[in-house]
Amino acid sequence: MEPMGGIPGASNPHNIATRASDVSPSPVKHLVKPSSYLLSPYMNKKTRVELKMTRPEWMLGNSIFAMRGEKLERVFETRSEELYSVRLIMETLAPGLEVDANVIDCLGATNHENRSREAGCPLRHFFPTGCILYGHKKHASIRKVKPRIANLKWKTKNNSIDCGVFTMLHMDNYTCEAPGKWDCGLVAESKEQSNQLRVLRFKFATKILLHEVNVHPARMYDLALEFDKLPPGEKMSIIITAVRNRDERDLKF
């Protein structure tokens, strides 16, 4: 099944603040350190492009894409509370929906943590915004550089929905190779590529929600287990409802 879709009458995620500076201070709360079983080294590696999912990826994806629960519940939050995402926004990772920029920011938070542990050229992963944010002395000249669109073998002409998925994959995999030598794992535009992108949505949802930079991984994993244990008929009914509401959600956004 393809759990995707939306909730009629749901709030518009573009009107929801997702950084601490955008809202009033939150009450002081106890942050529970995630259990070690959630901190697999897998979370600190590149996301592989493949047509299969692990059990956690399947459960986490179904749980979040079924679009149940409190829409403004924080499902991702860094320990500094500088960046967070609510359930309504994280649901845009569901197949068939345009991924919200805040979700990409959340993956960026996990990538920033990952790159700090690896050799390479981390600054290139944050051009040009990173240079401006961190006051790099070359940011003015960098802004004047004319960008060049790389001729990638997996580029598309008929897919305007998965731009965010492509962006996240590029963020997660690029390590300074020349464009002609870079292979992120995607095939050329085709049905197979569409299937790869669909599976990547499950993988990115899992990486974001269970990553060690998130203070809520244990709760998200428990909710996924709870959803997975529902009777098959009830679970399928929820998924079908989410699929039917997908187009209505798109129109509201």
Tab-separated table of C-alpha atoms in Angstrom:
chain	number	residue	atom	x	y	z
A	1	MET	CA	0.000	0.000	0.000
A	2	GLU	CA	1.055	3.607	-0.523
A	3	PRO	CA	0.196	5.550	2.623
A	4	MET	CA	-0.045	9.134	1.464
A	5	GLY	CA	-2.493	12.014	1.500
A	6	GLY	CA	-3.787	14.566	3.947
A	7	ILE	CA	-6.411	15.638	6.423
A	8	PRO	CA	-9.329	17.807	5.224
A	9	GLY	CA	-9.321	21.162	6.958
A	10	ALA	CA	-5.760	20.788	8.229
A	11	SER	CA	-3.656	23.862	9.003
A	12	ASN	CA	-1.356	25.194	6.329
A	13	PRO	CA	2.233	24.155	7.225
A	14	HIS	CA	3.659	27.243	5.567
A	15	ASN	CA	2.056	29.348	8.325
A	16	ILE	CA	3.599	27.310	11.134
A	17	ALA	CA	6.761	28.543	12.851
A	18	THR	CA	9.491	25.925	12.933
A	19	ARG	CA	12.368	27.734	14.602
A	20	ALA	CA	12.596	28.795	18.202
A	21	SER	CA	13.022	32.446	17.196
A	22	ASP	CA	9.585	32.401	15.526
A	23	VAL	CA	7.555	31.538	18.596
A	24	SER	CA	7.257	32.303	22.286
A	25	PRO	CA	9.664	30.394	24.550
A	26	SER	CA	8.518	26.852	25.278
A	27	PRO	CA	8.098	25.647	28.860
A	28	VAL	CA	11.189	23.982	30.293
A	29	LYS	CA	10.945	20.252	29.658
A	30	HIS	CA	12.937	17.184	30.477
A	31	LEU	CA	14.794	15.880	27.428
A	32	VAL	CA	15.221	12.136	27.487
A	33	LYS	CA	18.421	10.807	25.945
A	34	PRO	CA	17.474	8.357	23.181
A	35	SER	CA	18.091	4.701	23.848
A	36	SER	CA	21.261	3.261	22.327
A	37	TYR	CA	19.233	0.842	20.200
A	38	LEU	CA	18.034	3.817	18.173
A	39	LEU	CA	21.534	5.137	17.511
A	40	SER	CA	22.586	2.703	14.817
A	41	PRO	CA	25.655	3.711	12.767
A	42	TYR	CA	23.289	3.414	9.779
A	43	MET	CA	21.906	6.825	10.699
A	44	ASN	CA	25.307	8.438	10.150
A	45	LYS	CA	25.917	7.034	6.685
A	46	LYS	CA	24.784	8.053	3.225
A	47	THR	CA	21.227	7.073	2.365
A	48	ARG	CA	21.402	4.279	-0.200
A	49	VAL	CA	19.146	4.309	-3.244
A	50	GLU	CA	17.487	0.914	-3.454
A	51	LEU	CA	14.064	-0.622	-3.959
A	52	LYS	CA	13.828	-2.279	-0.578
A	53	MET	CA	13.161	-1.032	2.931
A	54	THR	CA	14.149	-2.204	6.367
A	55	ARG	CA	11.427	-3.050	8.852
A	56	PRO	CA	11.918	0.224	10.817
A	57	GLU	CA	11.737	2.247	7.583
A	58	TRP	CA	8.474	0.558	6.607
A	59	MET	CA	6.955	1.084	10.065
A	60	LEU	CA	8.090	4.704	10.498
A	61	GLY	CA	6.936	5.645	7.017
A	62	ASN	CA	3.520	4.055	7.406
A	63	SER	CA	3.079	5.615	10.822
A	64	ILE	CA	3.861	9.191	9.743
A	65	PHE	CA	2.262	8.949	6.294
A	66	ALA	CA	-1.011	7.581	7.712
A	67	MET	CA	-1.502	11.165	8.975
A	68	ARG	CA	-2.853	10.419	12.406
A	69	GLY	CA	-2.194	12.209	15.670
A	70	GLU	CA	-1.899	15.809	16.792
A	71	LYS	CA	-0.932	17.951	13.819
A	72	LEU	CA	1.171	20.447	15.784
A	73	GLU	CA	3.014	17.807	17.794
A	74	ARG	CA	6.784	18.200	17.552
A	75	VAL	CA	8.166	15.056	15.957
A	76	PHE	CA	11.681	16.386	15.346
A	77	GLU	CA	13.582	18.778	17.575
A	78	THR	CA	17.271	19.480	18.123
A	79	ARG	CA	18.572	19.638	21.667
A	80	SER	CA	19.159	23.377	21.363
A	81	GLU	CA	15.534	23.781	20.154
A	82	GLU	CA	16.957	25.886	17.317
A	83	LEU	CA	15.162	23.724	14.772
A	84	TYR	CA	12.067	21.585	15.006
A	85	SER	CA	9.313	20.152	12.841
A	86	VAL	CA	5.701	19.323	13.639
A	87	ARG	CA	3.774	16.291	12.442
A	88	LEU	CA	1.784	18.248	9.827
A	89	ILE	CA	4.959	19.361	8.088
A	90	MET	CA	6.791	16.045	8.369
A	91	GLU	CA	3.784	14.423	6.661
A	92	THR	CA	4.741	16.212	3.431
A	93	LEU	CA	7.322	13.443	2.991
A	94	ALA	CA	4.395	11.198	2.025
A	95	PRO	CA	4.505	9.982	-1.599
A	96	GLY	CA	2.662	12.334	-3.934
A	97	LEU	CA	3.210	15.498	-1.857
A	98	GLU	CA	5.776	18.275	-2.271
A	99	VAL	CA	8.290	18.094	0.567
A	100	ASP	CA	8.213	21.159	2.808
A	101	ALA	CA	11.475	23.121	3.103
A	102	ASN	CA	11.447	22.612	6.866
A	103	VAL	CA	11.798	18.842	6.345
A	104	ILE	CA	14.890	19.501	4.229
A	105	ASP	CA	16.255	21.669	7.044
A	106	CYS	CA	15.765	18.749	9.440
A	107	LEU	CA	17.746	16.420	7.201
A	108	GLY	CA	20.359	19.155	6.935
A	109	ALA	CA	20.670	19.072	10.736
A	110	THR	CA	21.493	15.364	10.602
A	111	ASN	CA	23.937	15.922	7.740
A	112	HIS	CA	25.701	18.702	9.625
A	113	GLU	CA	26.206	16.297	12.518
A	114	ASN	CA	27.437	13.608	10.147
A	115	ARG	CA	29.875	15.825	8.241
A	116	SER	CA	31.510	16.992	11.456
A	117	ARG	CA	32.712	13.390	11.903
A	118	GLU	CA	34.031	12.914	8.398
A	119	ALA	CA	36.881	14.227	6.302
A	120	GLY	CA	35.992	16.051	3.120
A	121	CYS	CA	34.722	19.495	2.191
A	122	PRO	CA	31.773	20.246	4.523
A	123	LEU	CA	31.576	23.947	3.607
A	124	ARG	CA	30.439	23.076	0.085
A	125	HIS	CA	27.352	21.441	1.485
A	126	PHE	CA	26.126	24.792	2.780
A	127	PHE	CA	26.839	27.171	-0.161
A	128	PRO	CA	25.834	29.862	-0.512
A	129	THR	CA	23.540	30.259	2.491
A	130	GLY	CA	26.056	28.861	4.923
A	131	CYS	CA	28.681	31.395	3.907
A	132	ILE	CA	26.272	34.242	4.537
A	133	LEU	CA	24.998	32.874	7.847
A	134	TYR	CA	28.502	32.340	9.185
A	135	GLY	CA	29.901	35.612	7.868
A	136	HIS	CA	32.434	34.088	5.509
A	137	LYS	CA	34.536	36.876	3.979
A	138	LYS	CA	34.009	35.482	0.463
A	139	HIS	CA	30.207	35.318	0.624
A	140	ALA	CA	29.775	38.487	-1.472
A	141	SER	CA	31.898	37.171	-4.346
A	142	ILE	CA	30.288	33.733	-4.116
A	143	ARG	CA	26.846	35.300	-4.623
A	144	LYS	CA	28.060	36.780	-7.911
A	145	VAL	CA	29.166	33.474	-9.352
A	146	LYS	CA	26.855	32.359	-12.133
A	147	PRO	CA	25.435	28.927	-11.263
A	148	ARG	CA	25.720	26.152	-13.800
A	149	ILE	CA	23.197	23.346	-13.973
A	150	ALA	CA	25.013	20.029	-13.999
A	151	ASN	CA	23.961	17.527	-16.635
A	152	LEU	CA	23.052	14.633	-14.346
A	153	LYS	CA	21.880	11.338	-15.794
A	154	TRP	CA	18.925	11.201	-13.389
A	155	LYS	CA	17.521	14.629	-14.290
A	156	THR	CA	13.791	14.763	-15.060
A	157	LYS	CA	11.423	16.607	-17.377
A	158	ASN	CA	8.053	15.398	-16.126
A	159	ASN	CA	8.452	15.272	-12.353
A	160	SER	CA	7.723	18.448	-10.416
A	161	ILE	CA	6.665	16.758	-7.155
A	162	ASP	CA	9.904	15.160	-6.004
A	163	CYS	CA	12.182	18.220	-6.093
A	164	GLY	CA	12.601	18.056	-2.315
A	165	VAL	CA	13.507	14.368	-2.445
A	166	PHE	CA	16.184	15.046	-5.070
A	167	THR	CA	17.520	17.898	-2.933
A	168	MET	CA	17.747	15.720	0.165
A	169	LEU	CA	19.435	12.912	-1.740
A	170	HIS	CA	21.995	15.342	-3.172
A	171	MET	CA	22.628	16.819	0.292
A	172	ASP	CA	23.041	13.371	1.780
A	173	ASN	CA	25.310	11.900	-0.887
A	174	TYR	CA	27.447	14.572	-2.517
A	175	THR	CA	31.090	14.479	-1.430
A	176	CYS	CA	32.741	16.839	-3.904
A	177	GLU	CA	32.915	14.581	-6.960
A	178	ALA	CA	32.899	16.169	-10.397
A	179	PRO	CA	29.334	16.087	-11.761
A	180	GLY	CA	30.333	13.752	-14.587
A	181	LYS	CA	31.727	11.223	-12.131
A	182	TRP	CA	29.041	11.524	-9.463
A	183	ASP	CA	26.616	8.626	-9.157
A	184	CYS	CA	24.002	8.980	-6.419
A	185	GLY	CA	22.328	5.691	-7.308
A	186	LEU	CA	19.270	6.974	-9.169
A	187	VAL	CA	18.488	5.619	-12.622
A	188	ALA	CA	17.309	7.806	-15.496
A	189	GLU	CA	13.746	9.172	-15.416
A	190	SER	CA	11.442	6.160	-15.554
A	191	LYS	CA	8.966	4.119	-13.520
A	192	GLU	CA	11.925	2.588	-11.712
A	193	GLN	CA	13.179	6.037	-10.738
A	194	SER	CA	9.705	6.917	-9.410
A	195	ASN	CA	9.816	3.797	-7.266
A	196	GLN	CA	13.288	4.706	-6.019
A	197	LEU	CA	12.084	8.173	-5.025
A	198	ARG	CA	9.063	6.724	-3.223
A	199	VAL	CA	11.279	4.413	-1.160
A	200	LEU	CA	13.639	7.318	-0.408
A	201	ARG	CA	10.755	9.151	1.273
A	202	PHE	CA	10.451	6.283	3.755
A	203	LYS	CA	14.217	6.221	4.280
A	204	PHE	CA	14.506	9.967	4.872
A	205	ALA	CA	11.554	9.956	7.278
A	206	THR	CA	13.273	7.230	9.287
A	207	LYS	CA	16.680	8.901	9.222
A	208	ILE	CA	15.257	12.229	10.413
A	209	LEU	CA	12.948	10.861	13.106
A	210	LEU	CA	15.323	8.269	14.575
A	211	HIS	CA	18.551	10.242	14.255
A	212	GLU	CA	20.492	11.024	17.414
A	213	VAL	CA	20.132	14.787	16.883
A	214	ASN	CA	16.372	14.400	17.392
A	215	VAL	CA	15.228	14.423	21.031
A	216	HIS	CA	12.075	12.416	20.253
A	217	PRO	CA	13.285	9.198	18.552
A	218	ALA	CA	12.073	6.772	21.221
A	219	ARG	CA	8.556	8.223	21.148
A	220	MET	CA	8.413	8.167	17.346
A	221	TYR	CA	9.594	4.562	17.270
A	222	ASP	CA	7.023	3.562	19.905
A	223	LEU	CA	4.233	5.245	17.912
A	224	ALA	CA	5.350	3.380	14.799
A	225	LEU	CA	5.252	0.078	16.690
A	226	GLU	CA	1.813	0.931	18.026
A	227	PHE	CA	0.493	1.651	14.540
A	228	ASP	CA	2.101	-1.486	13.148
A	229	LYS	CA	0.272	-3.612	15.753
A	230	LEU	CA	-3.184	-2.403	14.704
A	231	PRO	CA	-5.472	-5.042	13.156
A	232	PRO	CA	-4.777	-5.313	9.396
A	233	GLY	CA	-8.287	-4.160	8.481
A	234	GLU	CA	-8.121	-1.068	10.668
A	235	LYS	CA	-4.640	-0.197	9.452
A	236	MET	CA	-5.669	-0.551	5.814
A	237	SER	CA	-8.740	1.632	6.385
A	238	ILE	CA	-6.532	4.393	7.816
A	239	ILE	CA	-4.113	4.153	4.900
A	240	ILE	CA	-6.918	4.221	2.307
A	241	THR	CA	-8.394	7.318	3.969
A	242	ALA	CA	-4.999	9.032	3.826
A	243	VAL	CA	-4.641	8.165	0.130
A	244	ARG	CA	-8.110	9.527	-0.687
A	245	ASN	CA	-7.383	12.797	1.092
A	246	ARG	CA	-4.073	13.417	-0.668
A	247	ASP	CA	-5.409	15.558	-3.518
A	248	GLU	CA	-7.606	17.601	-1.165
A	249	ARG	CA	-4.576	18.336	0.976
A	250	ASP	CA	-2.609	19.503	-2.067
A	251	LEU	CA	-5.378	21.924	-3.024
A	252	LYS	CA	-5.508	23.396	0.491
A	253	PHE	CA	-1.765	24.046	0.457
